[in-house]
PDB file of C-alpha atoms and ligand atoms in Angstrom:
ATOM      1  CA  UNK A1369      21.349 -28.068 -10.245  1.00 50.00           C
ATOM      2  CA  UNK A1370      22.288 -24.651  -8.446  1.00 62.00           C
ATOM      3  CA  UNK A1371      20.695 -23.564  -5.096  1.00 70.00           C
ATOM      4  CA  UNK A1372      20.621 -20.009  -3.607  1.00 84.00           C
ATOM      5  CA  UNK A1373      22.378 -19.528  -0.028  1.00 88.00           C
ATOM      6  CA  UNK A1374      18.414 -19.281   2.403  1.00 90.00           C
ATOM      7  CA  UNK A1375      17.347 -19.257   5.620  1.00 90.00           C
ATOM      8  CA  UNK A1376      13.979 -19.560   6.930  1.00 91.00           C
ATOM      9  CA  UNK A1377      14.023 -16.030   8.210  1.00 93.00           C
ATOM     10  CA  UNK A1378      10.626 -16.014  10.285  1.00 91.00           C
ATOM     11  CA  UNK A1379       6.843 -17.910  10.268  1.00 93.00           C
ATOM     12  CA  UNK A1380       3.813 -15.618  10.827  1.00 94.00           C
ATOM     13  CA  UNK A1381       1.160 -16.837  11.792  1.00 90.00           C
ATOM     14  CA  UNK A1382      -0.209 -12.930  13.381  1.00 90.00           C
ATOM     15  CA  UNK A1383       1.342  -9.300  11.553  1.00 91.00           C
ATOM     16  CA  UNK A1384       2.791  -8.074  14.790  1.00 93.00           C
ATOM     17  CA  UNK A1385       5.148 -11.846  14.088  1.00 95.00           C
ATOM     18  CA  UNK A1386       6.359 -10.309  10.304  1.00 95.00           C
ATOM     19  CA  UNK A1387      10.061  -9.448  10.665  1.00 96.00           C
ATOM     20  CA  UNK A1388      10.758  -5.494  10.352  1.00 95.00           C
ATOM     21  CA  UNK A1389      10.583  -3.598   6.653  1.00 94.00           C
ATOM     22  CA  UNK A1390      13.915  -3.573   5.162  1.00 92.00           C
ATOM     23  CA  UNK A1391      15.016  -6.128   2.128  1.00 95.00           C
ATOM     24  CA  UNK A1392      12.426  -6.286  -0.886  1.00 96.00           C
ATOM     25  CA  UNK A1393      10.293  -8.792  -0.655  1.00 98.00           C
ATOM     26  CA  UNK A1394       8.984 -11.605  -3.698  1.00 98.00           C
ATOM     27  CA  UNK A1395       5.570 -13.323  -2.123  1.00 97.00           C
ATOM     28  CA  UNK A1396       4.500 -16.314  -3.613  1.00 96.00           C
ATOM     29  CA  UNK A1397       0.416 -16.439  -4.119  1.00 94.00           C
ATOM     30  CA  UNK A1398      -2.147 -18.621  -5.125  1.00 93.00           C
ATOM     31  CA  UNK A1399      -4.736 -21.367  -4.686  1.00 91.00           C
ATOM     32  CA  UNK A1400      -4.260 -24.341  -1.929  1.00 87.00           C
ATOM     33  CA  UNK A1401      -2.160 -27.343  -3.818  1.00 90.00           C
ATOM     34  CA  UNK A1402      -1.325 -24.778  -6.916  1.00 95.00           C
ATOM     35  CA  UNK A1403       2.429 -25.339  -5.824  1.00 94.00           C
ATOM     36  CA  UNK A1404       3.665 -22.758  -3.904  1.00 92.00           C
ATOM     37  CA  UNK A1405       5.428 -24.132  -1.869  1.00 89.00           C
ATOM     38  CA  UNK A1406       7.145 -26.198  -4.874  1.00 94.00           C
ATOM     39  CA  UNK A1407       8.173 -22.995  -6.321  1.00 95.00           C
ATOM     40  CA  UNK A1408       9.864 -21.709  -3.597  1.00 92.00           C
ATOM     41  CA  UNK A1409      12.097 -25.417  -2.614  1.00 91.00           C
ATOM     42  CA  UNK A1410      12.816 -25.584  -7.157  1.00 94.00           C
ATOM     43  CA  UNK A1411      13.922 -21.502  -6.995  1.00 93.00           C
ATOM     44  CA  UNK A1412      15.997 -22.103  -3.538  1.00 89.00           C
ATOM     45  CA  UNK A1413      17.355 -25.534  -4.535  1.00 87.00           C
ATOM     46  CA  UNK A1414      16.190 -26.934  -0.737  1.00 79.00           C
ATOM     47  CA  UNK A1415      13.265 -28.905   0.437  1.00 80.00           C
ATOM     48  CA  UNK A1416      12.550 -26.156   3.177  1.00 73.00           C
ATOM     49  CA  UNK A1417       8.823 -25.142   2.528  1.00 70.00           C
ATOM     50  CA  UNK A1418       6.926 -27.873   3.765  1.00 78.00           C
ATOM     51  CA  UNK A1419       4.952 -29.951  -0.021  1.00 75.00           C
ATOM     52  CA  UNK A1420       1.869 -32.127   0.501  1.00 72.00           C
ATOM     53  CA  UNK A1421      -0.586 -33.130  -1.835  1.00 74.00           C
ATOM     54  CA  UNK A1422      -3.930 -32.204   0.864  1.00 72.00           C
ATOM     55  CA  UNK A1423      -4.448 -28.406   0.274  1.00 66.00           C
ATOM     56  CA  UNK A1424      -4.201 -26.312   2.708  1.00 66.00           C
ATOM     57  CA  UNK A1425      -0.756 -27.039   3.955  1.00 65.00           C
ATOM     58  CA  UNK A1426       1.292 -23.499   4.555  1.00 66.00           C
ATOM     59  CA  UNK A1427      -1.542 -22.063   7.529  1.00 77.00           C
ATOM     60  CA  UNK A1428       1.639 -18.940   8.171  1.00 88.00           C
ATOM     61  CA  UNK A1429       3.522 -16.928   5.633  1.00 93.00           C
ATOM     62  CA  UNK A1430       6.737 -18.211   5.721  1.00 93.00           C
ATOM     63  CA  UNK A1431       9.497 -15.277   5.197  1.00 95.00           C
ATOM     64  CA  UNK A1432      12.617 -16.842   3.589  1.00 94.00           C
ATOM     65  CA  UNK A1433      16.464 -14.668   3.385  1.00 95.00           C
ATOM     66  CA  UNK A1434      17.332 -15.135   0.319  1.00 95.00           C
ATOM     67  CA  UNK A1435      21.413 -14.039  -0.271  1.00 93.00           C
ATOM     68  CA  UNK A1436      21.763 -13.253  -4.069  1.00 92.00           C
ATOM     69  CA  UNK A1437      23.486  -9.919  -5.440  1.00 91.00           C
ATOM     70  CA  UNK A1438      20.863  -8.125  -4.252  1.00 94.00           C
ATOM     71  CA  UNK A1439      19.652  -9.953  -0.998  1.00 96.00           C
ATOM     72  CA  UNK A1440      15.977 -10.590  -0.139  1.00 97.00           C
ATOM     73  CA  UNK A1441      13.144 -12.207   1.267  1.00 97.00           C
ATOM     74  CA  UNK A1442      11.378 -14.791  -0.998  1.00 95.00           C
ATOM     75  CA  UNK A1443       7.446 -14.970   1.084  1.00 95.00           C
ATOM     76  CA  UNK A1444       5.589 -18.458   1.405  1.00 91.00           C
ATOM     77  CA  UNK A1445       1.671 -17.160   1.793  1.00 90.00           C
ATOM     78  CA  UNK A1446      -1.072 -19.355   2.783  1.00 85.00           C
ATOM     79  CA  UNK A1447      -3.385 -20.741  -0.421  1.00 85.00           C
ATOM     80  CA  UNK A1448      -7.176 -19.609  -1.070  1.00 76.00           C
ATOM     81  CA  UNK A1449      -9.956 -21.137  -2.221  1.00 73.00           C
ATOM     82  CA  UNK A1450     -10.008 -24.234  -0.603  1.00 61.00           C
ATOM     83  CA  UNK A1451     -13.639 -24.803   0.269  1.00 58.00           C
ATOM     84  CA  UNK A1452     -13.677 -27.165   3.056  1.00 57.00           C
ATOM     85  CA  UNK A1453     -11.491 -25.461   6.056  1.00 62.00           C
ATOM     86  CA  UNK A1454     -13.953 -24.135   8.177  1.00 70.00           C
ATOM     87  CA  UNK A1455     -14.862 -20.128   7.148  1.00 72.00           C
ATOM     88  CA  UNK A1456     -13.498 -19.120  10.753  1.00 76.00           C
ATOM     89  CA  UNK A1457     -10.101 -20.607   9.464  1.00 72.00           C
ATOM     90  CA  UNK A1458     -10.615 -19.298   5.825  1.00 73.00           C
ATOM     91  CA  UNK A1459     -11.159 -16.143   7.682  1.00 79.00           C
ATOM     92  CA  UNK A1460      -8.318 -15.856  10.038  1.00 79.00           C
ATOM     93  CA  UNK A1461      -6.001 -16.877   6.699  1.00 78.00           C
ATOM     94  CA  UNK A1462      -7.533 -14.036   4.721  1.00 80.00           C
ATOM     95  CA  UNK A1463      -7.022 -11.513   7.307  1.00 86.00           C
ATOM     96  CA  UNK A1464      -3.558 -12.422   7.365  1.00 89.00           C
ATOM     97  CA  UNK A1465      -2.608 -12.451   3.679  1.00 89.00           C
ATOM     98  CA  UNK A1466      -4.748  -9.302   3.784  1.00 89.00           C
ATOM     99  CA  UNK A1467      -2.668  -7.662   6.759  1.00 92.00           C
ATOM    100  CA  UNK A1468       0.449  -8.512   5.392  1.00 94.00           C
ATOM    101  CA  UNK A1469      -0.782  -6.809   1.966  1.00 92.00           C
ATOM    102  CA  UNK A1470      -1.984  -3.569   2.669  1.00 90.00           C
ATOM    103  CA  UNK A1471       0.504  -0.854   3.556  1.00 84.00           C
ATOM    104  CA  UNK A1472       3.677  -3.724   2.815  1.00 94.00           C
ATOM    105  CA  UNK A1473       5.867  -1.086   1.541  1.00 93.00           C
ATOM    106  CA  UNK A1474       8.977  -3.902   1.234  1.00 94.00           C
ATOM    107  CA  UNK A1475       6.521  -5.590  -1.095  1.00 96.00           C
ATOM    108  CA  UNK A1476       8.098  -5.658  -5.015  1.00 97.00           C
ATOM    109  CA  UNK A1477       6.634  -8.316  -6.754  1.00 98.00           C
ATOM    110  CA  UNK A1478       3.244 -10.717  -6.063  1.00 97.00           C
ATOM    111  CA  UNK A1479       3.672 -13.774  -8.148  1.00 98.00           C
ATOM    112  CA  UNK A1480       0.595 -15.596  -8.882  1.00 98.00           C
ATOM    113  CA  UNK A1481       1.137 -18.902  -9.310  1.00 98.00           C
ATOM    114  CA  UNK A1482      -1.771 -20.699 -11.989  1.00 98.00           C
ATOM    115  CA  UNK A1483      -1.914 -24.389 -12.130  1.00 97.00           C
ATOM    116  CA  UNK A1484      -1.582 -24.376 -15.897  1.00 98.00           C
ATOM    117  CA  UNK A1485      -4.159 -27.102 -16.698  1.00 97.00           C
ATOM    118  CA  UNK A1486      -7.153 -25.091 -14.947  1.00 95.00           C
ATOM    119  CA  UNK A1487      -6.088 -21.564 -15.960  1.00 96.00           C
ATOM    120  CA  UNK A1488      -7.412 -18.722 -14.085  1.00 95.00           C
ATOM    121  CA  UNK A1489     -10.709 -19.414 -12.063  1.00 93.00           C
ATOM    122  CA  UNK A1490     -13.219 -17.080 -10.208  1.00 90.00           C
ATOM    123  CA  UNK A1491     -10.869 -16.641  -7.177  1.00 88.00           C
ATOM    124  CA  UNK A1492      -7.498 -15.931  -9.137  1.00 93.00           C
ATOM    125  CA  UNK A1493      -8.936 -13.427 -10.759  1.00 94.00           C
ATOM    126  CA  UNK A1494     -10.677 -11.831  -7.460  1.00 90.00           C
ATOM    127  CA  UNK A1495      -6.970 -12.071  -6.661  1.00 90.00           C
ATOM    128  CA  UNK A1496      -5.670 -10.094 -10.055  1.00 94.00           C
ATOM    129  CA  UNK A1497      -7.948  -7.531  -9.355  1.00 93.00           C
ATOM    130  CA  UNK A1498      -7.540  -6.937  -5.754  1.00 90.00           C
ATOM    131  CA  UNK A1499      -3.952  -6.388  -6.272  1.00 92.00           C
ATOM    132  CA  UNK A1500      -4.182  -4.286  -9.207  1.00 93.00           C
ATOM    133  CA  UNK A1501      -7.016  -2.233  -7.367  1.00 92.00           C
ATOM    134  CA  UNK A1502      -3.984  -1.447  -4.914  1.00 91.00           C
ATOM    135  CA  UNK A1503      -1.114  -0.854  -7.570  1.00 92.00           C
ATOM    136  CA  UNK A1504       1.153  -3.578  -6.880  1.00 95.00           C
ATOM    137  CA  UNK A1505       3.032  -5.168  -9.089  1.00 96.00           C
ATOM    138  CA  UNK A1506       2.234  -8.323 -10.129  1.00 97.00           C
ATOM    139  CA  UNK A1507       3.733 -11.668 -12.886  1.00 98.00           C
ATOM    140  CA  UNK A1508       1.716 -14.482 -13.336  1.00 98.00           C
ATOM    141  CA  UNK A1509       3.865 -17.852 -13.578  1.00 98.00           C
ATOM    142  CA  UNK A1510       1.844 -21.053 -14.246  1.00 98.00           C
ATOM    143  CA  UNK A1511       2.546 -23.980 -12.366  1.00 98.00           C
ATOM    144  CA  UNK A1512       2.885 -28.000 -13.011  1.00 98.00           C
ATOM    145  CA  UNK A1513       3.282 -27.743 -16.591  1.00 98.00           C
ATOM    146  CA  UNK A1514       4.535 -30.901 -16.348  1.00 98.00           C
ATOM    147  CA  UNK A1515       1.205 -31.597 -16.922  1.00 98.00           C
ATOM    148  CA  UNK A1516       0.358 -30.649 -19.983  1.00 97.00           C
ATOM    149  CA  UNK A1517       2.598 -32.390 -23.626  1.00 96.00           C
ATOM    150  CA  UNK A1518       5.256 -29.725 -24.912  1.00 96.00           C
ATOM    151  CA  UNK A1519       3.367 -29.577 -28.224  1.00 97.00           C
ATOM    152  CA  UNK A1520       0.181 -27.689 -26.168  1.00 97.00           C
ATOM    153  CA  UNK A1521       2.024 -25.266 -24.281  1.00 97.00           C
ATOM    154  CA  UNK A1522       1.615 -22.189 -26.626  1.00 96.00           C
ATOM    155  CA  UNK A1523      -1.330 -22.705 -27.529  1.00 97.00           C
ATOM    156  CA  UNK A1524      -2.763 -22.819 -23.522  1.00 96.00           C
ATOM    157  CA  UNK A1525      -0.440 -20.054 -23.104  1.00 96.00           C
ATOM    158  CA  UNK A1526      -2.218 -17.978 -25.934  1.00 96.00           C
ATOM    159  CA  UNK A1527      -5.544 -18.715 -24.617  1.00 96.00           C
ATOM    160  CA  UNK A1528      -4.297 -17.730 -21.261  1.00 96.00           C
ATOM    161  CA  UNK A1529      -3.244 -14.121 -22.199  1.00 94.00           C
ATOM    162  CA  UNK A1530      -5.768 -13.467 -24.616  1.00 94.00           C
ATOM    163  CA  UNK A1531      -8.291 -13.594 -22.135  1.00 92.00           C
ATOM    164  CA  UNK A1532      -7.647 -10.985 -19.836  1.00 90.00           C
ATOM    165  CA  UNK A1533      -4.657 -12.333 -17.442  1.00 94.00           C
ATOM    166  CA  UNK A1534      -2.848  -9.895 -15.244  1.00 95.00           C
ATOM    167  CA  UNK A1535       1.107  -9.666 -15.523  1.00 97.00           C
ATOM    168  CA  UNK A1536       3.602  -6.918 -16.291  1.00 96.00           C
ATOM    169  CA  UNK A1537       5.557  -9.146 -18.011  1.00 96.00           C
ATOM    170  CA  UNK A1538       4.525 -12.767 -20.399  1.00 96.00           C
ATOM    171  CA  UNK A1539       3.909 -15.718 -18.114  1.00 97.00           C
ATOM    172  CA  UNK A1540       6.442 -18.030 -16.761  1.00 98.00           C
ATOM    173  CA  UNK A1541       5.544 -21.629 -17.363  1.00 98.00           C
ATOM    174  CA  UNK A1542       7.223 -23.653 -14.607  1.00 98.00           C
ATOM    175  CA  UNK A1543       7.427 -27.383 -12.983  1.00 98.00           C
ATOM    176  CA  UNK A1544       8.998 -27.904 -10.219  1.00 97.00           C
ATOM    177  CA  UNK A1545       8.567 -31.621 -11.173  1.00 97.00           C
ATOM    178  CA  UNK A1546      10.727 -31.434 -13.548  1.00 96.00           C
ATOM    179  CA  UNK A1547      12.422 -27.750 -13.245  1.00 96.00           C
ATOM    180  CA  UNK A1548      11.695 -26.155 -16.623  1.00 97.00           C
ATOM    181  CA  UNK A1549      11.274 -21.884 -16.300  1.00 98.00           C
ATOM    182  CA  UNK A1550      13.113 -22.038 -12.293  1.00 97.00           C
ATOM    183  CA  UNK A1551      15.883 -20.442 -14.268  1.00 96.00           C
ATOM    184  CA  UNK A1552      14.134 -18.640 -16.025  1.00 97.00           C
ATOM    185  CA  UNK A1553      12.664 -16.848 -13.156  1.00 97.00           C
ATOM    186  CA  UNK A1554      15.196 -16.647 -11.189  1.00 96.00           C
ATOM    187  CA  UNK A1555      16.956 -14.689 -13.799  1.00 96.00           C
ATOM    188  CA  UNK A1556      13.284 -12.483 -14.092  1.00 97.00           C
ATOM    189  CA  UNK A1557      14.457 -12.272  -9.750  1.00 97.00           C
ATOM    190  CA  UNK A1558      17.092 -10.490 -10.128  1.00 96.00           C
ATOM    191  CA  UNK A1559      17.093  -8.102 -13.009  1.00 96.00           C
ATOM    192  CA  UNK A1560      13.229  -7.114 -11.557  1.00 97.00           C
ATOM    193  CA  UNK A1561      15.215  -6.677  -7.959  1.00 97.00           C
ATOM    194  CA  UNK A1562      18.311  -3.969  -9.832  1.00 96.00           C
ATOM    195  CA  UNK A1563      15.176  -2.158 -11.431  1.00 94.00           C
ATOM    196  CA  UNK A1564      13.038  -2.098  -7.775  1.00 93.00           C
ATOM    197  CA  UNK A1565      16.704  -1.184  -6.034  1.00 90.00           C
ATOM    198  CA  UNK A1566      17.431   1.830  -8.376  1.00 90.00           C
ATOM    199  CA  UNK A1567      13.994   3.142  -8.259  1.00 87.00           C
ATOM    200  CA  UNK A1568      14.123   2.961  -4.130  1.00 86.00           C
ATOM    201  CA  UNK A1569      17.805   4.464  -4.200  1.00 86.00           C
ATOM    202  CA  UNK A1570      16.310   7.120  -6.504  1.00 86.00           C
ATOM    203  CA  UNK A1571      13.295   7.627  -3.989  1.00 83.00           C
ATOM    204  CA  UNK A1572      15.530   8.790  -1.161  1.00 74.00           C
ATOM    205  CA  UNK A1573      16.064   5.303   0.391  1.00 58.00           C
ATOM    206  CA  UNK A1574      16.814   3.939   3.344  1.00 56.00           C
ATOM    207  CA  UNK A1575      19.899   3.295   5.501  1.00 52.00           C
ATOM    208  CA  UNK A1576      20.496  -0.094   4.188  1.00 56.00           C
ATOM    209  CA  UNK A1577      19.864   0.905   0.303  1.00 49.00           C
ATOM    210  CA  UNK A1578      16.377   0.080   0.288  1.00 52.00           C
TER     211      UNK A1578
HETATM  212  N1  GTP B  24       3.299 -32.524 -11.288  1.00 82.82           N
HETATM  213  C1  GTP B  24       3.371 -31.847 -10.528  1.00 82.82           C
HETATM  214  N2  GTP B  24       3.164 -31.523  -9.137  1.00 82.82           N
HETATM  215  C2  GTP B  24       3.687 -30.583  -8.652  1.00 82.82           C
HETATM  216  C3  GTP B  24       4.062 -29.621  -8.892  1.00 82.82           C
HETATM  217  N3  GTP B  24       4.354 -28.646  -7.941  1.00 82.82           N
HETATM  218  C4  GTP B  24       3.645 -28.822  -6.555  1.00 82.82           C
HETATM  219  N4  GTP B  24       3.274 -30.424  -6.679  1.00 82.82           N
HETATM  220  C5  GTP B  24       2.289 -31.330  -5.854  1.00 82.82           C
HETATM  221  O1  GTP B  24       1.203 -30.357  -5.905  1.00 82.82           O
HETATM  222  C6  GTP B  24       0.755 -30.736  -4.649  1.00 82.82           C
HETATM  223  C7  GTP B  24       0.676 -29.459  -3.783  1.00 82.82           C
HETATM  224  O2  GTP B  24       1.709 -28.799  -3.940  1.00 82.82           O
HETATM  225  P1  GTP B  24       2.493 -27.035  -2.421  1.00 82.82           P
HETATM  226  O3  GTP B  24       3.699 -26.768  -3.021  1.00 82.82           O
HETATM  227  O4  GTP B  24       2.296 -27.641  -1.536  1.00 82.82           O
HETATM  228  O5  GTP B  24       1.518 -26.516  -2.668  1.00 82.82           O
HETATM  229  P2  GTP B  24       0.935 -24.982  -1.881  1.00 82.82           P
HETATM  230  O6  GTP B  24       0.496 -24.692  -2.685  1.00 82.82           O
HETATM  231  O7  GTP B  24       2.146 -24.799  -1.033  1.00 82.82           O
HETATM  232  O8  GTP B  24      -0.093 -25.705  -1.261  1.00 82.82           O
HETATM  233  P3  GTP B  24      -0.826 -25.092   0.264  1.00 82.82           P
HETATM  234  O9  GTP B  24       0.609 -24.906   0.778  1.00 82.82           O
HETATM  235  O10 GTP B  24      -1.823 -26.116   0.728  1.00 82.82           O
HETATM  236  O11 GTP B  24      -1.363 -23.497  -0.360  1.00 82.82           O
HETATM  237  C8  GTP B  24       2.138 -31.756  -3.919  1.00 82.82           C
HETATM  238  O12 GTP B  24       1.592 -33.118  -4.103  1.00 82.82           O
HETATM  239  C9  GTP B  24       3.269 -31.435  -5.213  1.00 82.82           C
HETATM  240  O13 GTP B  24       4.043 -32.493  -5.175  1.00 82.82           O
HETATM  241  C10 GTP B  24       4.619 -29.512 -10.355  1.00 82.82           C
HETATM  242  O14 GTP B  24       5.499 -28.376 -10.901  1.00 82.82           O
HETATM  243  N5  GTP B  24       4.414 -30.948 -11.164  1.00 82.82           N
HETATM  244 MG1   MG B  25       2.234 -24.122   0.934  1.00 82.82          MG
END
């Protein structure tokens, strides 16, 4: 499988550690254990982000610099909805994610990952409502589709779409395990970033062209 030239730019446990604004950012959000770090590794074609069968693995916000035609940052967010962590710990993560999402000018897109076996649970809907209220563009991407038989996938997708999910485009079905949908998602990012760049340039942009 091909890979994107990628490097870990920064690991942030606090907002003051966020890298300076500039390059467009695509952030990967979702419940703990949904497969955020695994999808990120599949996209970049390297085992860079830490993956674990134990929920709550990623506790920091990790920024990866990706060198594609339009360079961008891929951002691995800590998961939400992991009940067995202490309330204080959950609050700390929530505040960190909030501080990132609110007012981050460079944030071009949130990719909201949802486990294809479960669909949108209560806290997924809360995230979708919250992100829409902030008018941040969001794409819903389903994970772990290798766990559902091929013949059942279309029907499940239609059911989820009809249940009212929020997404700027048709949700993409992915598997970090067998790499289904990975090229499609990369292609989506490429076209989306090209459009984003045009819009930002039309609005005046900054010295780097963004
Ligand atoms: N079958 C299958 N398993 C997957 C897939 N993606 C992730 N997993 C497994 O799901 C578990 C969680 O994966 P992670 O990528 O660590 O999940 P995460 O969303 O980053 O979790 P946190 O960092 O805890 O929020 C691991 O055991 C992975 O191997 C997939 O597409 N198919
Ligand atoms: Mg993770």
